[in-house]
Amino acid sequence: MKQIDLQKLRKDNKISQKQLAEMLNVPQSFISQIENKKDPMPAYWPQLLIDKLNISDISVYEVEESPQATIVNNQNGTSVFNDLDKFVMLMKSRDELFRDIVKEKDEQINRLLAIIEKMQNS
């Protein structure tokens, strides 16, 4: 999947992160997070950048999206998983946690059943 090298585009157009953020009506920190691959670029931005920066060919800024990134929260608070290894590790941890919870609940149910059985036999 292609991604836009926002930092190169910005520098070629001689604008700062702050200027680009103001132009796009987003926080400067969001521009930084995109450039540092901590947040994905919104899908509609390439066309927005073409319009705002008056760029005729944005394809010169296209790069292959790196599969190595981090697990982050994007602007709307949803998690983004760009690193397959970290995603797999997170899923394994989640599965192990789930198994531990199920085991604990099974033990609680068995204890309750034993108590009920004792009460019925009394």
Coordinates of C-alpha atoms in Angstrom, one line a residue:
M1 CA 0.0 0.0 0.0
K2 CA 1.3 3.4 -0.9
Q3 CA 1.7 6.2 1.6
I4 CA 2.7 9.8 1.2
D5 CA 6.1 10.9 2.5
L6 CA 4.6 13.9 4.3
Q7 CA 7.9 15.2 5.6
K8 CA 9.5 15.3 2.1
L9 CA 6.4 16.9 0.6
R10 CA 6.4 19.5 3.3
K11 CA 10.1 20.3 3.1
D12 CA 10.0 20.5 -0.7
N13 CA 7.3 23.0 -0.4
K14 CA 9.3 24.9 2.3
I15 CA 6.6 24.9 5.0
S16 CA 6.9 24.0 8.6
Q17 CA 4.9 21.4 10.5
K18 CA 3.1 24.3 12.2
Q19 CA 2.2 26.0 8.9
L20 CA 1.0 22.7 7.4
A21 CA -1.1 22.0 10.6
E22 CA -2.7 25.4 10.3
M23 CA -3.4 24.9 6.6
L24 CA -5.0 21.5 7.3
N25 CA -6.7 22.7 10.6
V26 CA -5.1 20.0 12.7
P27 CA -2.7 20.2 15.7
Q28 CA 1.0 20.4 14.8
S29 CA 1.6 17.3 17.0
F30 CA -0.6 15.3 14.5
I31 CA 1.7 16.3 11.6
S32 CA 4.7 15.2 13.7
Q33 CA 3.0 11.8 14.6
I34 CA 2.3 11.1 10.9
E35 CA 5.8 12.0 9.9
N36 CA 7.2 9.8 12.6
K37 CA 4.8 6.9 11.6
K38 CA 3.0 7.0 14.9
D39 CA -0.3 7.8 13.3
P40 CA -1.6 6.9 9.8
M41 CA -2.2 9.7 7.3
P42 CA -6.0 10.1 6.8
A43 CA -7.0 8.6 3.5
Y44 CA -8.5 11.8 2.1
W45 CA -5.3 13.8 2.7
P46 CA -3.5 13.2 -0.6
Q47 CA -6.2 15.1 -2.4
L48 CA -6.4 17.7 0.3
L49 CA -2.6 18.2 0.0
I50 CA -2.9 18.5 -3.8
D51 CA -5.5 21.2 -3.4
K52 CA -3.9 23.1 -0.5
L53 CA -0.4 23.1 -1.8
N54 CA -1.3 23.3 -5.5
I55 CA 0.7 20.2 -6.3
S56 CA 0.2 18.8 -9.8
D57 CA 1.8 15.3 -9.2
I58 CA 1.7 13.9 -5.7
S59 CA 2.8 10.5 -6.8
V60 CA 6.5 11.6 -6.6
Y61 CA 5.9 11.6 -2.8
E62 CA 4.5 8.1 -2.7
V63 CA 6.4 5.4 -0.7
E64 CA 5.7 1.9 0.3
E65 CA 4.1 1.8 3.7
S66 CA 6.4 0.3 6.2
P67 CA 5.0 -2.8 8.0
Q68 CA 7.3 -1.9 11.0
A69 CA 5.7 0.8 13.1
T70 CA 4.0 0.9 16.5
I71 CA 0.7 0.4 18.0
V72 CA -0.9 3.8 18.5
N73 CA -4.1 5.6 19.1
N74 CA -5.1 7.8 16.2
Q75 CA -6.9 11.1 16.4
N76 CA -10.4 9.5 16.9
G77 CA -9.1 7.2 19.7
T78 CA -9.1 3.9 17.8
S79 CA -6.1 1.6 17.9
V80 CA -4.0 1.2 14.8
F81 CA -1.7 -1.9 14.4
N82 CA 1.0 -1.4 11.9
D83 CA 3.5 -3.9 13.3
L84 CA 2.5 -7.5 12.7
D85 CA 4.9 -8.9 15.4
K86 CA 3.5 -6.5 18.0
F87 CA 0.0 -7.3 16.9
V88 CA 0.6 -11.1 17.3
M89 CA 2.2 -10.5 20.7
L90 CA -0.7 -8.4 21.8
M91 CA -3.2 -11.0 20.6
K92 CA -1.3 -13.8 22.4
S93 CA -1.3 -11.8 25.6
R94 CA -5.0 -11.1 25.2
D95 CA -5.7 -14.9 24.6
E96 CA -3.6 -15.8 27.7
L97 CA -5.4 -13.3 29.8
F98 CA -8.7 -14.6 28.5
R99 CA -7.7 -18.2 29.4
D100 CA -6.7 -17.1 32.9
I101 CA -10.0 -15.4 33.4
V102 CA -11.9 -18.4 32.2
K103 CA -9.9 -20.7 34.4
E104 CA -10.5 -18.4 37.4
K105 CA -14.2 -18.3 36.8
D106 CA -14.4 -22.1 36.3
E107 CA -12.7 -22.5 39.7
Q108 CA -15.1 -20.1 41.3
I109 CA -18.1 -22.0 39.8
N110 CA -16.7 -25.3 41.0
R111 CA -16.3 -23.9 44.5
L112 CA -19.8 -22.6 44.5
L113 CA -21.1 -25.9 43.2
A114 CA -19.3 -27.7 46.0
I115 CA -20.9 -25.3 48.6
I116 CA -24.3 -25.9 47.1
E117 CA -23.8 -29.7 47.2
K118 CA -22.7 -29.5 50.8
M119 CA -25.8 -27.4 51.7
Q120 CA -28.1 -29.9 49.9
N121 CA -26.5 -32.8 51.7
S122 CA -26.9 -31.2 55.2

